[in-house]
Short mmCIF file of C-alpha atoms in Angstrom, two decimals:
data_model
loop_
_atom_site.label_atom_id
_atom_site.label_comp_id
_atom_site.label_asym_id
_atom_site.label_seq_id
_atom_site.Cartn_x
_atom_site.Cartn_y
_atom_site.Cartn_z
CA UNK A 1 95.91 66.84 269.16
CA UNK A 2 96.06 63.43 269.96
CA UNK A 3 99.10 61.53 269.22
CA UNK A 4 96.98 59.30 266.84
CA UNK A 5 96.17 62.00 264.57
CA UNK A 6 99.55 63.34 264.56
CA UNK A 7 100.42 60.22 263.17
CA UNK A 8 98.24 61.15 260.36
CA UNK A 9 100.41 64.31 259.56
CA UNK A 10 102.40 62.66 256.65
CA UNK A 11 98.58 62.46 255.09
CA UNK A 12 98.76 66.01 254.15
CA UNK A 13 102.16 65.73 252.52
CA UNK A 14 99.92 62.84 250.50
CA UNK A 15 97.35 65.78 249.58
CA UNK A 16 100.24 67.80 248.00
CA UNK A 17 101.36 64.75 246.30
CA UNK A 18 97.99 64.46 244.37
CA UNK A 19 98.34 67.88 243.58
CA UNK A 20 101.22 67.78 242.28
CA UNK A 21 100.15 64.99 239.94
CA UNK A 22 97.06 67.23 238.83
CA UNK A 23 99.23 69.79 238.29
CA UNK A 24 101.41 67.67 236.12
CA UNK A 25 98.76 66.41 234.12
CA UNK A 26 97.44 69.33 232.87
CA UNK A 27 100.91 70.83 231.99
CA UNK A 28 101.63 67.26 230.15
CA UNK A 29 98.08 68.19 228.34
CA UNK A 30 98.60 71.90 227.52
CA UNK A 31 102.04 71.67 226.19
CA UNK A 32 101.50 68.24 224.21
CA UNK A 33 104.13 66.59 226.13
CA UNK A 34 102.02 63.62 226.88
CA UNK A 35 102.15 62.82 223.27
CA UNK A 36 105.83 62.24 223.18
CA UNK A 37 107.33 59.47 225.28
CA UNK A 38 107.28 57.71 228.45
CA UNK A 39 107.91 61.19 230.36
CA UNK A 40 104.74 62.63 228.52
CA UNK A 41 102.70 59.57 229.01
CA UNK A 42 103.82 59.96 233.02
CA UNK A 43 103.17 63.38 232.60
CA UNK A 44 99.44 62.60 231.29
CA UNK A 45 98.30 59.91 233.85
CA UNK A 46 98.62 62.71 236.85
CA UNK A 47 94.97 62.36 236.93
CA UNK A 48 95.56 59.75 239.11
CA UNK A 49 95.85 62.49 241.92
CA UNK A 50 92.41 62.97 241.64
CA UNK A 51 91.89 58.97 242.83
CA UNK A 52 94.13 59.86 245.68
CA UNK A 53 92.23 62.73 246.57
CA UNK A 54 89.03 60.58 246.77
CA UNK A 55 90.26 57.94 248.57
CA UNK A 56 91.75 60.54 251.44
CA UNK A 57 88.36 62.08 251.73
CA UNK A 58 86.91 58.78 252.41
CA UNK A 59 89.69 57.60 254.74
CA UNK A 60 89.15 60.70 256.58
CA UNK A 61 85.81 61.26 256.79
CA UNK A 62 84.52 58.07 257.18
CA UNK A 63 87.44 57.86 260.38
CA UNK A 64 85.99 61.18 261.57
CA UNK A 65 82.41 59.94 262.01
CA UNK A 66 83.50 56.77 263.42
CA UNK A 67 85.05 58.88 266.39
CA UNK A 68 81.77 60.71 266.73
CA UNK A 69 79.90 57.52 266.95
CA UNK A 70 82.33 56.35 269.64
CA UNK A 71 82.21 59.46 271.30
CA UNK A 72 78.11 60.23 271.74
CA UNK A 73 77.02 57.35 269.46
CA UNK A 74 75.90 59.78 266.84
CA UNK A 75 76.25 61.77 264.00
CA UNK A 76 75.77 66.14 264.34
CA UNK A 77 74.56 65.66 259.95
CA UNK A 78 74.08 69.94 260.45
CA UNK A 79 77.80 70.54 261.70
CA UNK A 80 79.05 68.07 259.12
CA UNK A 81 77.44 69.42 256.35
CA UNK A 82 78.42 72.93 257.88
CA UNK A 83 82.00 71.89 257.72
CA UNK A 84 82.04 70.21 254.39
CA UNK A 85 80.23 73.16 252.92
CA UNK A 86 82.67 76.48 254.20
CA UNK A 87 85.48 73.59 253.48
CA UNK A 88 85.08 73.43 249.93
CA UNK A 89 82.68 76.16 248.32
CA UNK A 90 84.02 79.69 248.93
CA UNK A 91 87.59 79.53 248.10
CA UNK A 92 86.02 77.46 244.86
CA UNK A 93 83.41 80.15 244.54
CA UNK A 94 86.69 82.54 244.32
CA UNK A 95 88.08 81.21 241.66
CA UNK A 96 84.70 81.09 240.07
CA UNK A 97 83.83 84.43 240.22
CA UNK A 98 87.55 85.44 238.48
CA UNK A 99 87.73 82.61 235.93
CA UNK A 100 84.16 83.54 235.23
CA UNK A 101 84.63 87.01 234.44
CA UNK A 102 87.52 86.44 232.31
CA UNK A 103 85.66 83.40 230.25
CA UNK A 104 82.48 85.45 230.43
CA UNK A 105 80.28 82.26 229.57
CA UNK A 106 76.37 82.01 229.41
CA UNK A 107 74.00 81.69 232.43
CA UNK A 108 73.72 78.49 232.82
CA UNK A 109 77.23 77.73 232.66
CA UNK A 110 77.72 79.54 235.50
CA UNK A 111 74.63 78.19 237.62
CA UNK A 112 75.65 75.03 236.65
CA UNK A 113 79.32 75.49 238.31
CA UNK A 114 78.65 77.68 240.89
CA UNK A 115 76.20 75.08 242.53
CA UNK A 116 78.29 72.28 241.61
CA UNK A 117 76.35 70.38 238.81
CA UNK A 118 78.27 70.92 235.73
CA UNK A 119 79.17 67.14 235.56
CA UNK A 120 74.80 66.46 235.38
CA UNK A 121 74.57 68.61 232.23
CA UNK A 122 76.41 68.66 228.63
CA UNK A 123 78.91 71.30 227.81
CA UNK A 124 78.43 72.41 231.12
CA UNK A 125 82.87 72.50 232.42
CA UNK A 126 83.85 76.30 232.24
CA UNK A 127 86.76 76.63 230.35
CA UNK A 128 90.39 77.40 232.71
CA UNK A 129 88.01 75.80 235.63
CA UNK A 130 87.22 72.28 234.27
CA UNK A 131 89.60 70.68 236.58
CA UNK A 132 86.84 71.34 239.41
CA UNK A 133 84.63 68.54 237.97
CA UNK A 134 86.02 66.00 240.86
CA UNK A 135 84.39 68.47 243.40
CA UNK A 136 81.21 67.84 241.89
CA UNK A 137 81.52 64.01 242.35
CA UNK A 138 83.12 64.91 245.74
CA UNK A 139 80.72 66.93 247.14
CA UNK A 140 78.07 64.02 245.88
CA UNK A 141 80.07 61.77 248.10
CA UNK A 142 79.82 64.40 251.19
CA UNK A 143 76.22 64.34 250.58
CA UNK A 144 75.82 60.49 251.05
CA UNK A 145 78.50 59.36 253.31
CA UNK A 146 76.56 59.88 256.88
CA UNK A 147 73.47 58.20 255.35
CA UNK A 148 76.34 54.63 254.37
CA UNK A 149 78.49 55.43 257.77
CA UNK A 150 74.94 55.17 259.39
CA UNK A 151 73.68 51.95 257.42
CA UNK A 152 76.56 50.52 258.07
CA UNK A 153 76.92 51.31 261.81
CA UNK A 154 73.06 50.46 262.44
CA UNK A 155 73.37 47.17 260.69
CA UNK A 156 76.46 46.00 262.52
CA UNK A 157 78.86 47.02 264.55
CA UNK A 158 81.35 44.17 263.46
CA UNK A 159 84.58 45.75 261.00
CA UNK A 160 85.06 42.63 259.52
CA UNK A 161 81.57 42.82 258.08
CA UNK A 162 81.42 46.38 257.20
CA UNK A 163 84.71 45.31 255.35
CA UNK A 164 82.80 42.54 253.38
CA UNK A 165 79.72 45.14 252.32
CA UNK A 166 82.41 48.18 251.76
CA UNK A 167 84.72 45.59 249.22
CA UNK A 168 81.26 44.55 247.63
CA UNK A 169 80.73 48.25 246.92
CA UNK A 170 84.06 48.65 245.42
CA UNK A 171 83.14 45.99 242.91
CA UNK A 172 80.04 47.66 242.25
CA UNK A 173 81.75 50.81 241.32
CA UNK A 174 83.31 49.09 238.92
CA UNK A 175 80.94 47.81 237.50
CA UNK A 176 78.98 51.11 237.27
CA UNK A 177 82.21 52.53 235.75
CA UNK A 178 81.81 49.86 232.86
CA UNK A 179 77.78 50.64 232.61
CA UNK A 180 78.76 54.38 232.57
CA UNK A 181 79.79 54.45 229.12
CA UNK A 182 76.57 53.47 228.11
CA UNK A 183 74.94 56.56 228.96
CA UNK A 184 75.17 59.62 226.93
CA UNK A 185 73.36 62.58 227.90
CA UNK A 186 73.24 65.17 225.04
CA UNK A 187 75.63 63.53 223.25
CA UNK A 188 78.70 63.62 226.28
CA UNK A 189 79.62 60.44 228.37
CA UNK A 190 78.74 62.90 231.04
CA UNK A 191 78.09 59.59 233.84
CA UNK A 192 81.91 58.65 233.84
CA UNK A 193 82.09 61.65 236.24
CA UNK A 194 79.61 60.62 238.59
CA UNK A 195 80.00 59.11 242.15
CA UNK A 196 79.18 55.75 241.33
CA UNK A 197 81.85 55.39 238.84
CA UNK A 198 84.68 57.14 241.33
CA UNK A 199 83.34 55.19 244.16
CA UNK A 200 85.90 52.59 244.78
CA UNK A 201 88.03 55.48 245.33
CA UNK A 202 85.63 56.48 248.19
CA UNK A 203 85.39 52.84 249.21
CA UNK A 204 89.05 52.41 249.86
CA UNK A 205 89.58 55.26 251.94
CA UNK A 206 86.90 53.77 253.70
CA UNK A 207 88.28 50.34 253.71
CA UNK A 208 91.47 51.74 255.02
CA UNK A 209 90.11 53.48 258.09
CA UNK A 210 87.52 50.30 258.84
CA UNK A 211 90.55 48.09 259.34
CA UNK A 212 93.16 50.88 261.12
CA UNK A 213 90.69 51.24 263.45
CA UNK A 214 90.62 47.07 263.98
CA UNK A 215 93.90 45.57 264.91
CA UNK A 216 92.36 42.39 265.79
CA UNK A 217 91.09 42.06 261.99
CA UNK A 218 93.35 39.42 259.56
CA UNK A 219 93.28 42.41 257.62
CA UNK A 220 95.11 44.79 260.06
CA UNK A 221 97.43 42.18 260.38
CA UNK A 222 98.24 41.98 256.26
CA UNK A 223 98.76 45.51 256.10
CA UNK A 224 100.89 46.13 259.35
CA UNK A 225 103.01 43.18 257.64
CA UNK A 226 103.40 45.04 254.21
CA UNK A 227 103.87 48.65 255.73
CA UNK A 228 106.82 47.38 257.31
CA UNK A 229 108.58 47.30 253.84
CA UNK A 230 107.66 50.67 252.58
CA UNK A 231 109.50 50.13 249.18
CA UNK A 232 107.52 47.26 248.13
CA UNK A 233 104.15 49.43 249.26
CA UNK A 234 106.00 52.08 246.52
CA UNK A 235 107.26 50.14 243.99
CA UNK A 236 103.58 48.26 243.72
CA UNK A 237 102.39 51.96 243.49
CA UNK A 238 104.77 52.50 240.47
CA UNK A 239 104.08 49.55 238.73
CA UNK A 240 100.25 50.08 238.52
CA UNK A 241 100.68 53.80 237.28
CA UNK A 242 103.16 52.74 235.18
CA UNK A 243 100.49 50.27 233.64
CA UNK A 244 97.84 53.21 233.98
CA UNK A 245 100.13 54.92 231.32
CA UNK A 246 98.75 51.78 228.83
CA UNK A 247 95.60 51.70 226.90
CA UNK A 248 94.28 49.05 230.01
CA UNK A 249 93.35 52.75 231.72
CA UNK A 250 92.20 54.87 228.60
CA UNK A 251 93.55 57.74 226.52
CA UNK A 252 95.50 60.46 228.13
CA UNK A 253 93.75 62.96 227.42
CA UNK A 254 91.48 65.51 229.76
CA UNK A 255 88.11 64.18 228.58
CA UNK A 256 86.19 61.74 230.12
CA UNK A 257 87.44 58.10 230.48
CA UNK A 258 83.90 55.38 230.07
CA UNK A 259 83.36 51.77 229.89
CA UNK A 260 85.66 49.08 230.46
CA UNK A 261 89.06 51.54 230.66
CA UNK A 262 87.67 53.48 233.37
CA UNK A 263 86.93 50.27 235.19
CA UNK A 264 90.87 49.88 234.06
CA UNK A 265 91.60 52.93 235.50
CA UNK A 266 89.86 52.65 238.96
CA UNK A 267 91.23 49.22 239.69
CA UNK A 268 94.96 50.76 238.84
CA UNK A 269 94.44 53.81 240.37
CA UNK A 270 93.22 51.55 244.00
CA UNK A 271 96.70 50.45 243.54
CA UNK A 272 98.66 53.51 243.49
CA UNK A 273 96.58 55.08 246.16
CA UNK A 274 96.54 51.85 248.60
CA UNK A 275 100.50 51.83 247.75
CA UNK A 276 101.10 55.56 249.24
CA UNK A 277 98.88 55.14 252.16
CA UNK A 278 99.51 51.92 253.39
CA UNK A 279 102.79 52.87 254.97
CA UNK A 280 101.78 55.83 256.42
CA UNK A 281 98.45 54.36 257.92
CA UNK A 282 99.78 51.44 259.16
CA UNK A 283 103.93 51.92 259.77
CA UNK A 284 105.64 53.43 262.05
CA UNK A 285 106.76 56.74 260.65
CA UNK A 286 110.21 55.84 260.96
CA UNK A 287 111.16 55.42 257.21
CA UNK A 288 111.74 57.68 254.25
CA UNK A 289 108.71 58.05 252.60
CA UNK A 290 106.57 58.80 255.97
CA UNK A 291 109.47 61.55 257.30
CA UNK A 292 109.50 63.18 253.72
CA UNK A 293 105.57 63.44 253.65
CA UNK A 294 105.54 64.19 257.43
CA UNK A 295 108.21 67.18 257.19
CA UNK A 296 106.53 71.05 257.23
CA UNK A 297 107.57 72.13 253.85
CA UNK A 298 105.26 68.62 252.38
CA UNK A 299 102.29 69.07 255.30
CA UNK A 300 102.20 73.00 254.16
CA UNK A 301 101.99 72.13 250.46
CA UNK A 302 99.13 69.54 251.54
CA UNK A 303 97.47 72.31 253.55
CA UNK A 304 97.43 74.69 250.64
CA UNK A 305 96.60 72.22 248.07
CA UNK A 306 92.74 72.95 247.74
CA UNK A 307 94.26 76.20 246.51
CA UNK A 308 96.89 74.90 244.33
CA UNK A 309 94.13 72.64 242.63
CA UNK A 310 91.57 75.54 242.50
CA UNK A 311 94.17 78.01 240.84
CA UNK A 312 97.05 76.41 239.03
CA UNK A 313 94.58 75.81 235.51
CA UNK A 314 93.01 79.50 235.31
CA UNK A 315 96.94 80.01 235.41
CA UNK A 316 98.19 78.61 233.35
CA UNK A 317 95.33 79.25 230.76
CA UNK A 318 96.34 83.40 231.77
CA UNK A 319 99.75 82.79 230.96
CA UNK A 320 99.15 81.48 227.65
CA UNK A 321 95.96 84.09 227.01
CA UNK A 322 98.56 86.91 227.75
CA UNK A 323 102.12 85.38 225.82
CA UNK A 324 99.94 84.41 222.82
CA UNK A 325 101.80 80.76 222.93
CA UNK A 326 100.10 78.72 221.26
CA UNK A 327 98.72 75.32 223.32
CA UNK A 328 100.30 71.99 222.05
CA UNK A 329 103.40 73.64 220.99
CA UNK A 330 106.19 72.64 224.03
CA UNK A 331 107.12 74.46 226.59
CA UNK A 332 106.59 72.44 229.78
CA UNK A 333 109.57 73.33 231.95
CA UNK A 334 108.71 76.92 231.12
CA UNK A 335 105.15 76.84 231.90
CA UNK A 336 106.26 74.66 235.22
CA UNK A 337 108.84 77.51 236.36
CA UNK A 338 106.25 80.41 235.66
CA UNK A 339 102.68 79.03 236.55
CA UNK A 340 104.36 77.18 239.72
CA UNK A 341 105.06 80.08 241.59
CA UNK A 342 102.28 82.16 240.82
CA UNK A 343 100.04 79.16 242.02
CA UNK A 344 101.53 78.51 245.19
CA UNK A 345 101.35 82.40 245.84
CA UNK A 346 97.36 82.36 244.80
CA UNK A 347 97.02 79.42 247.12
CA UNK A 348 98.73 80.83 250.22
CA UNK A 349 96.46 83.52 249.95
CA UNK A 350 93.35 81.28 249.33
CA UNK A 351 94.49 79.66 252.55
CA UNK A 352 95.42 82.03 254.89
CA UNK A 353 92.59 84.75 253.64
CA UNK A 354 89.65 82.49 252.85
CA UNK A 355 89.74 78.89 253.76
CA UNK A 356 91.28 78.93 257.10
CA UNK A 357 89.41 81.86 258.58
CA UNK A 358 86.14 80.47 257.65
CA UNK A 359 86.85 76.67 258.63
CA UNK A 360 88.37 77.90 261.95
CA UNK A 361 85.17 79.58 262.85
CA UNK A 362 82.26 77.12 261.52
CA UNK A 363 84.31 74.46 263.40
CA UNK A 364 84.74 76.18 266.49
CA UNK A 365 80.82 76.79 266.34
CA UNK A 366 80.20 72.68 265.57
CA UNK A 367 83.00 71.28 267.55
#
């Protein structure tokens, strides 16, 4: 591995971060913690996990092809989509199959989620799997990444104006955020889910890896700058989820967020995200926050977090099925200590037995 992406290591402490907040989120939800407080209202904006996830897909992928290009001065689109594919859709199709047979819902339900398309159609989330509607918009974003890695490359090879078209597209996503809520499909705000509204997520992972990979860019310079003061990176990160707790960012509930406070939402959630990854893209691993996120314990938790996000809502939603508890009633610190565990065990598994086996040999074949 090259000592550059070593660097990257404290990234997958990052991923366990955002599932952590996921996690949170739907305990804060289940337990109707978020309606008490400023702990429940922390509790309920752990969606914000999923903008973190979004934004390290696009920071990674995007940096991923631009190595390709530099290596051969193309793009393999079958081995990528190879990759993405055995990367995301059998340990999903897993928990599919088992949440499915315990929900027991009608066809297309399950046609819907098993090809990833539930977010398209109304009523469509299976019920102790809806969490997996961000796969949905991410595997949308797989889909069209090489075709805007391509337009952009083809166009110019200058960062500083792929950084120009890629911030333009970030305000665009806003703005298709606002326009979402316009459009109701069978009665459901179903388009608040879809890529365009989540893509300045995508964009700023983007963003991010355009200017690592430029140190002669102004922008380079601005962020090398701020990364050397980790706790201001942080405490800007805190402040904007701590305004993402507001109305400015929309209810705290599970449902989908439209119009104007998802707009809210995406600009705050940029924040947060650009506040955790800032110092470790662009420091020099040396403080706190990189040598917590960089230390095995965080980078296994990251590595198993696929599973952790795949497995910790069908378990908690067993636990509750098989105590009779009722939902809303308290409980969270119990439900943490019990579903934790269980989850992390699940996702080990889904790891070791599933995901890395398969990954391991569909990259060795498109390496």
């Amino acid at each position: 591995m090259s000592p550059d992406l070593q660097r990257l290591g404290p990234l997958d402490g990052l991923r366990a971060v955002a599932a952590g907040l996921v996690v949170l989120t739907h305990v804060g939800f289940l337990t109707g913690a978020v309606s008490f407080g400023v702990v429940g209202r922390l509790l309920g904006r752990g969606d914000l996990g999923v903008s973190i996830f979004f934004a390290l897909s696009g920071f990674l992928l995007y940096a991923a092809m631009g190595r390709e290009w530099a290596r051969s001065g193309r793009v393999d689109l079958p081995g990528y989509y190879a990759r993405r594919a055995v990367r995301v859709l059998p340990a999903f199709w897993v928990g599919l199959l088992v949440v499915g047979v315990a929900v027991r819902p009608p066809a297309r339900v399950w046609l819907a989620n098993a090809s990833l398309t539930q977010i398209y159609l109304p009523d469509a989330l299976l019920d102790g799997y809806t969490q997996t509607w961000s796969l949905a918009t991410e595997v949308a974003f797989y889909l069209v990444l090489p075709f805007a890695f391509l337009a952009l490359r083809r166009r110019t090879a200058r960062p500083s104006v792929v950084l120009r078209v890629l911030a333009a597209s970030w305000v665009l996503g806003l703005a298709a955020a606002v326009v979402s809520g316009l459009v109701q499909i069978g009665g459901d705000s179903l388009a608040g889910r879809w890529l365009p509204a989540h893509w300045p997520e995508f964009a700023l992972g983007m963003a991010l890896s355009v200017v690592r990979a430029a140190p002669a860019l102004r922008a380079h310079r601005v962020l090398r700058d701020l990364a050397a003061y980790p706790g201001t990176c942080l405490a800007l990160a805190c402040g904007a989820y701590l305004l993402a707790t507001t109305t400015v960012a929309g209810p705290l509930t599970l449902g989908p967020v439209a119009g104007i406070q998802l707009a809210g939402k995406g600009v705050l959630g940029s924040v947060v995200t650009a506040g955790l990854m800032v110092p470790l893209l662009f420091g020099g691993g040396s403080d706190a926050f990189s040598r917590a996120l960089g230390s095995a314990p965080a980078r296994y938790l990251g590595r198993i977090s696929y599973g952790v996000f795949l497995w910790h809502l069908p378990v908690f939603e067993a636990i509750y099925a098989v105590t009779g508890i009722n939902y809303f009633t308290g409980g969270a610190l119990a439900l943490l200590a019990v579903g934790v565990p269980v989850t992390l065990g699940l996702a080990a598994l889904s790891e070791r037995l599933v995901e890395r086996p398969l990954m391991d040999r569909v990259h060795a074949r498109t390496r």
